Short mmCIF file of C-alpha atoms and ligand atoms in Angstrom, two decimals:
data_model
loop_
_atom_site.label_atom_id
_atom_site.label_comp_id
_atom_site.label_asym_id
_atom_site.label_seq_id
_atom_site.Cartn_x
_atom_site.Cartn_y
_atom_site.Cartn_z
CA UNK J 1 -39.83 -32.34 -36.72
CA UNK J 2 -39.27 -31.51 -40.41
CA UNK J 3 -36.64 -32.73 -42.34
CA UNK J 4 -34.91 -29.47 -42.59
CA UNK J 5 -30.94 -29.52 -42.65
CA UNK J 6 -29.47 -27.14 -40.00
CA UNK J 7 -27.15 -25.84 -42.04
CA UNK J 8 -26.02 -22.40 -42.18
CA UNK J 9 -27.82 -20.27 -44.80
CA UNK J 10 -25.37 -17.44 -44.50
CA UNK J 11 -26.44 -13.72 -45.22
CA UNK J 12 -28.85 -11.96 -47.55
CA UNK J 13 -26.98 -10.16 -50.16
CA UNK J 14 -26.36 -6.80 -49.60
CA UNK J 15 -23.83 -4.81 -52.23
CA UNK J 16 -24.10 -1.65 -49.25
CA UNK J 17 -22.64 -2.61 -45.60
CA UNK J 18 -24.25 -1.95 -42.60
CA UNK J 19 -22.69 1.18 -40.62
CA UNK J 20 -22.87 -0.37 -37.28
CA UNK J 21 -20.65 -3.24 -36.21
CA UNK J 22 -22.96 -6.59 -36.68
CA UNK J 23 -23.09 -8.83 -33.78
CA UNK J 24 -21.68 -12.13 -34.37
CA UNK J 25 -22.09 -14.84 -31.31
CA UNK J 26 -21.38 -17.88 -33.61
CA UNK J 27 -18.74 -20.29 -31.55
CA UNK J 28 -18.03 -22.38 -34.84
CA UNK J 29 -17.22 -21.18 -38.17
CA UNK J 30 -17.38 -23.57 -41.28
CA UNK J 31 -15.21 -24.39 -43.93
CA UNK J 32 -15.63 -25.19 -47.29
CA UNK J 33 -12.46 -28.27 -47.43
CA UNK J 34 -10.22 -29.71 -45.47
CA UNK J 35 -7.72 -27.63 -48.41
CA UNK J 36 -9.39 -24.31 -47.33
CA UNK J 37 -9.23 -25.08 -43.67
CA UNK J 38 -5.20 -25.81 -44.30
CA UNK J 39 -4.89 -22.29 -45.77
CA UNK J 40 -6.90 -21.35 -42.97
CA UNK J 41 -4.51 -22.83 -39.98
CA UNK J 42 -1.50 -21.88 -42.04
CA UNK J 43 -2.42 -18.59 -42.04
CA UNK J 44 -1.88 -18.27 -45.81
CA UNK J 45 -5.98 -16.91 -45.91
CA UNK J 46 -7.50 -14.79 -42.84
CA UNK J 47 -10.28 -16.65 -40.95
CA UNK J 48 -11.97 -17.56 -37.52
CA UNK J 49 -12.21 -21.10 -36.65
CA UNK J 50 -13.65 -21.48 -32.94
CA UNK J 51 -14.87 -18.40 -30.48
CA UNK J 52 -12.55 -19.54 -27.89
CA UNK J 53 -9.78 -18.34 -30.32
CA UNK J 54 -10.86 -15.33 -31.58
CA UNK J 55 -14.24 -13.86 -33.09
CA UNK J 56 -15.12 -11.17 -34.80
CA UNK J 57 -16.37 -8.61 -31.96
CA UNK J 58 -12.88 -9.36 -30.02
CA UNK J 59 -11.25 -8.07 -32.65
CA UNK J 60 -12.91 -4.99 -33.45
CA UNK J 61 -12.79 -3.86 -30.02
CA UNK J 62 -9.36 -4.62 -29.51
CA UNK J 63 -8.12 -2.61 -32.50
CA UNK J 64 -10.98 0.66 -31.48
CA UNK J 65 -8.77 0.45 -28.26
CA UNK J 66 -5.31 -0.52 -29.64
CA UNK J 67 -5.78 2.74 -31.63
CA UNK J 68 -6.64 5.14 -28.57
CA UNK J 69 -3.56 3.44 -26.61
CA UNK J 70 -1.36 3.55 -29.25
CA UNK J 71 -0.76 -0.12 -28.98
CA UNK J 72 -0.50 -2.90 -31.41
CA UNK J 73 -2.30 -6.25 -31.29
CA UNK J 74 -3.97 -6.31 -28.05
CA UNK J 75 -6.20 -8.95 -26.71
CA UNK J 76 -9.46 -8.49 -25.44
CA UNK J 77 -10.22 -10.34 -22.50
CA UNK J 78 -13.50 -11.53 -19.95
CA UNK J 79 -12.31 -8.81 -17.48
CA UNK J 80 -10.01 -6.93 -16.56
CA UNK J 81 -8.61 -9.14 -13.86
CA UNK J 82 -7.99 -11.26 -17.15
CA UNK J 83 -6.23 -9.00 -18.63
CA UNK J 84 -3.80 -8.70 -15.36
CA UNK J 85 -3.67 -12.80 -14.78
CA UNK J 86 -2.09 -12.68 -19.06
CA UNK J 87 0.22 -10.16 -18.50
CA UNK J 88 1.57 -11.81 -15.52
CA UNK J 89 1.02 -15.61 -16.07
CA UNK J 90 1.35 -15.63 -19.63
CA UNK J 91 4.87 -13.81 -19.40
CA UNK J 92 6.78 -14.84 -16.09
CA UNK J 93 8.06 -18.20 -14.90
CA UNK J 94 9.05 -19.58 -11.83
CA UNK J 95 11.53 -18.25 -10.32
CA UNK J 96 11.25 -14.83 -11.37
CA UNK J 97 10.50 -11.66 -9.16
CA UNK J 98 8.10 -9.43 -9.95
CA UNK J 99 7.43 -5.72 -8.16
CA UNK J 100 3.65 -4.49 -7.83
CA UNK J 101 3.15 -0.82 -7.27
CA UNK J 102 1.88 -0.64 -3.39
CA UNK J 103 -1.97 0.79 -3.90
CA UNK J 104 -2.72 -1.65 -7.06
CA UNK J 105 -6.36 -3.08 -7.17
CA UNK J 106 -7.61 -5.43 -4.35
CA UNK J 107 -7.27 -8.35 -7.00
CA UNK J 108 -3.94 -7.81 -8.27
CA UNK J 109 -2.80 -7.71 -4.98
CA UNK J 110 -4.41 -10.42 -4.07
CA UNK J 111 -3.22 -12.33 -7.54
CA UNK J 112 0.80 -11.18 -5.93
CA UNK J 113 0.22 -12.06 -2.50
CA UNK J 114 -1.66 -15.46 -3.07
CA UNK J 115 -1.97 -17.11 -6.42
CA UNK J 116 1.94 -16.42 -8.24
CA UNK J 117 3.90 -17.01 -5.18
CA UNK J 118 2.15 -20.64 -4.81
CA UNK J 119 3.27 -21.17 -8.44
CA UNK J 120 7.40 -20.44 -7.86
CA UNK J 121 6.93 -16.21 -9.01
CA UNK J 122 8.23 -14.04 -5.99
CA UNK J 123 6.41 -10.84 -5.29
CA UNK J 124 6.89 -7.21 -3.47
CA UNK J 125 5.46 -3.92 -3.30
CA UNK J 126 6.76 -0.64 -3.04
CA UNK J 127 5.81 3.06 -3.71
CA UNK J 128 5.59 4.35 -6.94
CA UNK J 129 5.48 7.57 -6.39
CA UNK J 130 9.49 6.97 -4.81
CA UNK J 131 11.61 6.09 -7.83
CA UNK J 132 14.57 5.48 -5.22
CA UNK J 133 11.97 2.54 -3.60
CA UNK J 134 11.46 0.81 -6.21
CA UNK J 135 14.84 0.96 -7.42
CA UNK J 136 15.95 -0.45 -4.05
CA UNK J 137 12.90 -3.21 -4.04
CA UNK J 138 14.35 -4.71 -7.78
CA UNK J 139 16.15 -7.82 -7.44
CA UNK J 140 18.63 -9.66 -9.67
CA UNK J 141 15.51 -12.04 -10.93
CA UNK J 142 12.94 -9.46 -11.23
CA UNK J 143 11.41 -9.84 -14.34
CA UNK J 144 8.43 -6.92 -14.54
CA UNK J 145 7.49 -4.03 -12.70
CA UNK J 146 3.01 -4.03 -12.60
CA UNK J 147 2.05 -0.19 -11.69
CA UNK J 148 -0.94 2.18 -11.53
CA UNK J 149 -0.61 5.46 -12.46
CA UNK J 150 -3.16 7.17 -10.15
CA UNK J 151 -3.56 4.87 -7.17
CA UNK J 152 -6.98 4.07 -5.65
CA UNK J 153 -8.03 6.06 -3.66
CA UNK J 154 -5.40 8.34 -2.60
CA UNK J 155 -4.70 9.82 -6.01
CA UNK J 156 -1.00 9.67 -5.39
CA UNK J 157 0.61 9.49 -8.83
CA UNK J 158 3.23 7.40 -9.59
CA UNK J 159 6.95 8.51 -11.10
CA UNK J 160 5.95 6.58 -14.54
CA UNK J 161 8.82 8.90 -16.38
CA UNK J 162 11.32 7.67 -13.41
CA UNK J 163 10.25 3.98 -13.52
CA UNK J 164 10.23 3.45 -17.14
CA UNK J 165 14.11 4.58 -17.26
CA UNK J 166 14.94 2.30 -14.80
CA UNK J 167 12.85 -0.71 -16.11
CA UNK J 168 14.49 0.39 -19.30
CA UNK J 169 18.16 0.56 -17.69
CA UNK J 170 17.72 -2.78 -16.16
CA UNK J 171 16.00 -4.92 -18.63
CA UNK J 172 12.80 -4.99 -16.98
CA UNK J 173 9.41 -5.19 -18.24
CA UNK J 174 6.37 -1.91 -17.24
CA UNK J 175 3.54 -3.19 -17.24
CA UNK J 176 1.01 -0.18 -16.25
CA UNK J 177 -3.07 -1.04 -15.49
CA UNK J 178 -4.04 2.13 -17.32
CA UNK J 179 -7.66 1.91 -16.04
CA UNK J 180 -7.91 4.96 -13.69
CA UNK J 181 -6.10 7.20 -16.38
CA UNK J 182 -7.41 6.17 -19.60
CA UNK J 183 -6.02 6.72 -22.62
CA UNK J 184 -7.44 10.12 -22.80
CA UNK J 185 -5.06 11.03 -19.79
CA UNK J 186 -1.93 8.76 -20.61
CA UNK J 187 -0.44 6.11 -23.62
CA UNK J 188 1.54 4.18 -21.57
CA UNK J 189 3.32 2.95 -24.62
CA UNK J 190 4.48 6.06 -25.45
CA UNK J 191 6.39 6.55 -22.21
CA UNK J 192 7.99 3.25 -22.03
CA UNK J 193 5.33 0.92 -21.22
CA UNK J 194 6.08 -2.84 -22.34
CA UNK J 195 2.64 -3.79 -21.76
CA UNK J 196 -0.46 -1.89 -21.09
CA UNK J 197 -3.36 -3.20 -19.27
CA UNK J 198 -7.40 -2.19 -19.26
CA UNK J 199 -10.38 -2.83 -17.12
CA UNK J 200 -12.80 -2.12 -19.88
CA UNK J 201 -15.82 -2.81 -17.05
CA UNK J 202 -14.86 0.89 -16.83
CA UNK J 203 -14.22 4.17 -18.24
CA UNK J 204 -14.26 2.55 -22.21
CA UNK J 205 -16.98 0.69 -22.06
CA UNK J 206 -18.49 3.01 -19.64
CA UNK J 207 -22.40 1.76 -18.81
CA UNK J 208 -21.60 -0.55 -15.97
CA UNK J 209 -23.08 -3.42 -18.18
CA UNK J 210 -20.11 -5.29 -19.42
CA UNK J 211 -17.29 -6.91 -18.09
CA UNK J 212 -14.38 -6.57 -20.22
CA UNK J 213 -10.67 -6.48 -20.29
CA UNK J 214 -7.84 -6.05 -23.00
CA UNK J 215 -3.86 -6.39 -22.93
CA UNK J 216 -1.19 -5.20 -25.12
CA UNK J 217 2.34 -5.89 -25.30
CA UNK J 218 5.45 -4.18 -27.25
CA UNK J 219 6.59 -7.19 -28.25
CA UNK J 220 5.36 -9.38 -30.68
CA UNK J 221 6.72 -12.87 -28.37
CA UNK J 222 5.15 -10.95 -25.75
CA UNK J 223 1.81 -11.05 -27.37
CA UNK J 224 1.50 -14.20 -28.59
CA UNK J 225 2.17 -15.54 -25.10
CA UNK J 226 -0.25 -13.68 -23.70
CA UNK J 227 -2.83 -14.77 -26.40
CA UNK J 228 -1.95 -18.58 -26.23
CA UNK J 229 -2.49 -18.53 -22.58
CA UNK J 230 -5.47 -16.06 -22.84
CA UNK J 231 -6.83 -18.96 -25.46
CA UNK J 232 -5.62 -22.14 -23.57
CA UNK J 233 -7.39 -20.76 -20.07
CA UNK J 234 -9.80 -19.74 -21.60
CA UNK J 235 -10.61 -15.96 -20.61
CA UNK J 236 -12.40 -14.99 -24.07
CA UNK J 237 -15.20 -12.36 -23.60
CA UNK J 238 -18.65 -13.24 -24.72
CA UNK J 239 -19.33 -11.55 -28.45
CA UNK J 240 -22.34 -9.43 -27.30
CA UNK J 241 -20.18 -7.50 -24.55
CA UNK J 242 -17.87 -6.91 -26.85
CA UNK J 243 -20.69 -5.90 -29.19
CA UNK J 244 -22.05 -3.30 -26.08
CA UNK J 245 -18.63 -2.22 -25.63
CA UNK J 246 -17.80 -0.92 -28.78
CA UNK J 247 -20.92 0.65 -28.55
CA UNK J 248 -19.65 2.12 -25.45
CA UNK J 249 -16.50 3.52 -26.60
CA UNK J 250 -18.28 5.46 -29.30
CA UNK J 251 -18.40 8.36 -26.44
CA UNK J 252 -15.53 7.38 -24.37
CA UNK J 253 -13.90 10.38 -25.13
CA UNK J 254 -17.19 12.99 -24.69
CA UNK J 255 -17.61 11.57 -21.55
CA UNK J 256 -14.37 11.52 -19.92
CA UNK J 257 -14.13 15.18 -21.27
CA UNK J 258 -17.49 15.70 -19.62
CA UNK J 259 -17.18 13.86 -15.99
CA UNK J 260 -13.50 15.12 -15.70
CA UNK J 261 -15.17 19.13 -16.07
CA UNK J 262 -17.21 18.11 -13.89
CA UNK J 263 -15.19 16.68 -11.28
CA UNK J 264 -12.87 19.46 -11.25
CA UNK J 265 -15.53 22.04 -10.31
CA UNK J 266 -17.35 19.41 -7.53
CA UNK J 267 -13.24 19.11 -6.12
CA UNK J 268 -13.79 22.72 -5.74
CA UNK J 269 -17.20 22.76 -4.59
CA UNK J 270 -17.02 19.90 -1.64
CA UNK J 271 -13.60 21.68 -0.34
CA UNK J 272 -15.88 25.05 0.42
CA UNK J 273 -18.67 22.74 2.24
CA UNK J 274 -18.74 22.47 5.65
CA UNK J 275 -18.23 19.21 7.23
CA UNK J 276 -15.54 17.86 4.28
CA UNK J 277 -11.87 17.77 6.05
CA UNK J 278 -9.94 17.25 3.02
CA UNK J 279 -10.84 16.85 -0.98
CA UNK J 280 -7.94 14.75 -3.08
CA UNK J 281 -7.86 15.63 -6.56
CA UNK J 282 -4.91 15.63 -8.67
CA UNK J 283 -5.03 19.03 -9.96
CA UNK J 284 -5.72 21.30 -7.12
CA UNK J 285 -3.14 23.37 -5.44
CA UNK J 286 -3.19 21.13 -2.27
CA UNK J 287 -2.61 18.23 -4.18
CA UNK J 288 1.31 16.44 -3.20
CA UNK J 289 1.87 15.09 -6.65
CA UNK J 290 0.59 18.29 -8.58
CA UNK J 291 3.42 19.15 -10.82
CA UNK J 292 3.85 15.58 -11.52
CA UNK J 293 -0.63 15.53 -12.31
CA UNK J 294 0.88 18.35 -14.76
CA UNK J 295 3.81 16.45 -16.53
CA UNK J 296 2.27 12.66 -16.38
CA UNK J 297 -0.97 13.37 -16.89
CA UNK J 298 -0.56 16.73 -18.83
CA UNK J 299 -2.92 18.32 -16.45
CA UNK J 300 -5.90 16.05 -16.91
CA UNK J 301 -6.87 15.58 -13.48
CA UNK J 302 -9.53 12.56 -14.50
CA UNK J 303 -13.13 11.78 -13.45
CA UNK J 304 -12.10 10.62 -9.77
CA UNK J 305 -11.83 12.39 -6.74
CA UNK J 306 -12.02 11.60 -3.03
CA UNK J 307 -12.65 13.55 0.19
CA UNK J 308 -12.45 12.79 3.78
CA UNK J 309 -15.66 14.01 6.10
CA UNK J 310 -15.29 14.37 9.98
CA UNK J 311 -16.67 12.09 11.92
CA UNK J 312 -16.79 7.90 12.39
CA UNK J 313 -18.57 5.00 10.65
CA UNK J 314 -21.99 6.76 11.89
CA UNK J 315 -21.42 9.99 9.84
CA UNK J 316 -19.83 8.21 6.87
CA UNK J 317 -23.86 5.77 7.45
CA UNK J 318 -25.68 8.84 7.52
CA UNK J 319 -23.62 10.61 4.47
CA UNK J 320 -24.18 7.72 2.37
CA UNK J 321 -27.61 7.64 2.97
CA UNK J 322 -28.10 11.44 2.86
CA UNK J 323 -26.14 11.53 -0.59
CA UNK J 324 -29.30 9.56 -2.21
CA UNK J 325 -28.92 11.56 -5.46
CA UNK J 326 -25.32 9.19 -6.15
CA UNK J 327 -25.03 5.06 -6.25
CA UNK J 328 -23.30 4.70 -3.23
CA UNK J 329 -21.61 1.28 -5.21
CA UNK J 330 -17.79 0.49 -5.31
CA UNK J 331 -17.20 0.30 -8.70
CA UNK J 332 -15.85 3.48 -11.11
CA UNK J 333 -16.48 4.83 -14.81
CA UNK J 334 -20.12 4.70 -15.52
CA UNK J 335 -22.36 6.88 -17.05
CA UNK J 336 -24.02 7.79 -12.97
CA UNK J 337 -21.82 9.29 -10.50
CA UNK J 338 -20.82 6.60 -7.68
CA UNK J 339 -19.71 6.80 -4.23
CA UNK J 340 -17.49 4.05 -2.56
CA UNK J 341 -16.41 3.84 0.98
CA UNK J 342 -13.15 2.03 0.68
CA UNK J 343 -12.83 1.06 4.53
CA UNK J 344 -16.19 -0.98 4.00
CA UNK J 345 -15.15 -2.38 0.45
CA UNK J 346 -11.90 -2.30 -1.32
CA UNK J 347 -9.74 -1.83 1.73
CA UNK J 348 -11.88 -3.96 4.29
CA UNK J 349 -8.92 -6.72 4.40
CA UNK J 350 -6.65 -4.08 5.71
CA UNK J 351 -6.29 -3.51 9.72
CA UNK J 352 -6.98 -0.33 10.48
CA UNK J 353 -3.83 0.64 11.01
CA UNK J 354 -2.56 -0.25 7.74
CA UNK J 355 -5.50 2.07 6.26
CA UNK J 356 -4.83 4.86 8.74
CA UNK J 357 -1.21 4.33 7.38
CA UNK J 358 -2.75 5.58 3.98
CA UNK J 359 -5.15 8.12 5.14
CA UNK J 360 -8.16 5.91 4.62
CA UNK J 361 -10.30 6.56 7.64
CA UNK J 362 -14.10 5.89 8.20
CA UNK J 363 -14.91 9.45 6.76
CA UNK J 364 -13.06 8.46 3.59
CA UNK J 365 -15.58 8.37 0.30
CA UNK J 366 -14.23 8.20 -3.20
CA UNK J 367 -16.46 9.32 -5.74
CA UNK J 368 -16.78 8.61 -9.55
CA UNK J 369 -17.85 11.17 -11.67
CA UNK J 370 -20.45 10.59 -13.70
CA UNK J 371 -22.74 12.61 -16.26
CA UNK J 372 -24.74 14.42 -13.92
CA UNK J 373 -24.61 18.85 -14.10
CA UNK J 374 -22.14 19.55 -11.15
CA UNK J 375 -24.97 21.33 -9.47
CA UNK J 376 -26.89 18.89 -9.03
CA UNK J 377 -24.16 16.58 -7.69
CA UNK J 378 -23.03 19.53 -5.17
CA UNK J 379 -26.47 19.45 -3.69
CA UNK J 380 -26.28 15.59 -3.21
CA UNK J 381 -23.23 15.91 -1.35
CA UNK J 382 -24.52 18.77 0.58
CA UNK J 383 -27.50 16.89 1.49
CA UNK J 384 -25.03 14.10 2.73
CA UNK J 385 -23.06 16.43 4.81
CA UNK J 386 -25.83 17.93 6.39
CA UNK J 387 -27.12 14.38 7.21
CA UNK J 388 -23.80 13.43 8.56
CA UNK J 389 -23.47 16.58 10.85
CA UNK J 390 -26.48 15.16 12.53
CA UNK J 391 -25.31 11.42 13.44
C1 LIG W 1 -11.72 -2.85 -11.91
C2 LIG W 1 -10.26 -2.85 -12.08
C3 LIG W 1 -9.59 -4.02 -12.47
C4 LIG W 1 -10.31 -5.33 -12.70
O1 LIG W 1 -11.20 -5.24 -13.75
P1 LIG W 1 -12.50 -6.20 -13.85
O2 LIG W 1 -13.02 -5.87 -15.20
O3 LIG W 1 -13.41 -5.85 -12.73
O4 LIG W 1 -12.00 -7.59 -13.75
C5 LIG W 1 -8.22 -3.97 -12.61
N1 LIG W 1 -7.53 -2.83 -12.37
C6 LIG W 1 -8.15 -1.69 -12.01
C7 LIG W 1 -7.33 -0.48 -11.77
C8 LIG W 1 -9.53 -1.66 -11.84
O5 LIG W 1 -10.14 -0.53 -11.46
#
C-alpha cells in the first residue's frame, strides 16, 4: 500500500455553486482545534459533527418541507413510522393518556395498542369525524390527541376545525399524520396543529424509492425533544434518500395537481361501470363528509379513491388480476397508479366483522392515483371488472 495519508482533501475550488443540492454521505466531519470544535458544540459557529446528529441532506429536506407545511424546524426521520414513534415517545410520559383517531395506519395502531401501553402511556380510539366522541373519550391525563385527516380507506374526514378547539380548550396537544392530505390539501399548523407528522415514503418524495419521514412541532421544547430522542434512538435517514427525496419534491406539487385531476374523473368513470357497487371519493355528491371535503380540504378531493365491486374474494382475485395495467401493491403516492385490497393487507388483523363494521368487504380495492391519462386507467379497471364478472 502507499504511504498516502487518508486525509480529507476537501473540494476543488469553485467561485460558481452548483444548482443542484450536492450529496453529502460523510458520517464524520473534521475540525480544525479542539477551540473550533468548542465554538462548534457551543453553538457560537454553525457546523455538523456526526451523521447520527444531523447532516447536510436532513436539513435541506426538512426546511423544502417545513416551508410547504408551514412549519418550523422539523426533523427528518428513517420513515414515517419514525416520525410517529418521536412525536409520541419523545413527548409523553408514563402515565399520560393519549387518544388515536379510530382508522389511523396499521402501525400507529399497532404502536397504541402494543408498544406505549407496555411503557406506562394509556391509549384509546375514537371517531374523528364525531367531535362529541372524542370529546367524551378525553380523560383528565390525556396528554395528545394523534389524528388523520382522511382515514384509510374509507375517506371519512375527520372534524380537524372541531378537534383543534377542543385540544385547544383543554390543553391538549394535535398531532395530525398529514400523509394522505399533503400539504397541498391541508397545513395542519395553520388550523391548530401542535405537531404535524409525514410519511415522506409517499406523496413528497413520490417514486416509491425512499423511505422517509419528518416531524414538526409548534413548540420549540417540543422540538428539541423530539430531536434528542430522534438522535439518541437513532432514527436518522441515510443522506442519499434524503438526496432522492428532495429530488422528489421538486414535482410534488405537479403531480398531486395531476393524479388528483385524474382521480376525480376515474371516481366518475368507475361509478358509471358496471360491476362497481359503490366509488368513495371525497368530493362527489354521494360522499357523507362532502361539505366538510369542501371546508377542510377546500375542495381538494386528493389522489385516493376507493370502490367496492360485487362479488367475494374470487371476483376481488380475478379483478386484481384483470386490472394488469395498475400495481396491485399496498402502498400509496407514487408516480404508477396502485391498487390495494385492504381485507388481504392493511386490515387483515381485523375479524371480519370488525371490517364489515367499516364497510371493508372482500370487493373493497383502494386505489392510488398515479400519472397515468385517466383513459387509460378506466380501461384497466374495466378490464378488471369484466374479469371479475366472470369468477
Ligand atoms: C405509510 C404511512 C405511515 C408510515 O410511513 P413509513 O414511511 O412507511 O414508515 C404513517 N402514516 C400514514 C398515514 C402512512 O400512509
Amino acid at each position: 500500500m502507499k504511504k498516502t495519508l487518508m486525509r480529507p482533501v476537501g473540494l476543488p475550488e469553485s467561485a460558481s455553486h452548483p444548482v443542484a443540492t450536492p450529496l453529502m454521505p460523510s458520517v464524520v466531519y473534521a475540525s480544525d482545534t479542539p477551540d473550533a470544535l468548542d465554538a462548534q458544540y457551543e453553538g457560537r459557529v454553525a457546523g455538523y459533527t456526526y451523521a447520527r446528529e444531523g447532516h447536510p441532506n436532513a436539513d435541506v429536506l426538512a426546511r423544502r418541507i417545513d416551508a410547504l407545511e408551514g412549519a418550523e424546524g422539523g426533523i427528518v426521520t428513517g420513515s414515517g413510522m419514525a416520525a410517529v414513534t418521536a412525536a409520541l415517545m419523545g413527548l409523553l410520559r408514563a402515565g399520560d393518556h393519549v387518544l388515536g383517531g379510530d382508522q389511523l395506519y396499521g402501525r400507529s395502531l399497532r404502536l397504541m395498542r402494543d408498544d406505549l401501553p407496555r411503557l406506562g402511556i394509556a391509549t384509546s380510539l375514537a371517531d374523528p369525524t364525531d367531535v362529541d366522541a372524542v370529546a367524551a373519550a378525553l380523560r383528565p391525563e390525556t396528554r395528545m390527541v394523534l389524528i388523520e385527516v382522511v382515514s384509510n380507506p374509507t375517506l371519512r374526514i375527520a372534524d380537524l376545525d372541531g378537534i383543534a378547539a377542543l385540544c385547544a380548550e383543554r390543553g391538549i396537544l394535535l398531532a395530525v399524520d398529514n400523509t394522505f392530505t399533503t400539504p397541498a390539501a391541508i397545513r395542519p399548523m395553520e388550523r391548530g396543529a401542535d405537531i404535524v407528522i409525514q410519511s415522506v415514503t409517499k406523496l413528497l418524495a413520490g417514486h416509491s424509492d425512499v423511505t422517509l419521514g419528518w416531524v414538526a412541532a409548534r413548540s420549540p421544547e417540543d422540538r428539541k425533544r423530539m430531536y434528542d430522542f430522534a438522535v439518541t434512538t437513532g432514527m436518522t435517514a441515510s443522506p442519499f434518500d434524503c438526496w432522492l427525496a428532495e429530488r422528489g419534491l421538486m414535482t410534488f406539487g405537479l403531480r398531486f395537481a395531476q393524479a388528483q385531476a385524474t382521480a376525480e374523473r376515474l371516481a366518475a368513470r368507475l361509478a358509471d361501470m358496471p360491476g362497481v357497487r359503490r366509488v368513495l371519493y371525497p368530493t362527489r355528491e354521494d360522499h357523507p363528509d362532502r361539505a366538510r371535503a369542501q371546508a377542510v380540504l377546500r375542495g381538494q378531493g386528493g389522489n385516493m379513491l376507493s370502490f367496492e365491486i360485487e362479488g367475494g374474494r374470487a371476483a376481488a382475485n380475478a379483478f386484481a388480476a384483470g386490472a394488469a395495467g395498475v400495481a396491485f401493491a399496498p402502498t400509496l403516492g407514487d408516480v404508477g397508479t396502485t391498487l390495494s385490497h385492504p381485507a388481504s393487507s392493511s386490515h387483515r388483523g381485523l375479524t371480519s366483522e370488525a371490517r364489515a363494521a367499516i364497510g371493508v368487504t372482500e370487493g373493497f380495492f383502494r386505489v392510488s392515483v398515479g400519472l397515468e391519462d385517466a383513459d387509460a386507467l378506466a380501461a384497466t379497471f374495466e378490464a378488471g371488472l369484466a374479469a371479475a364478472r366472470g369468477a
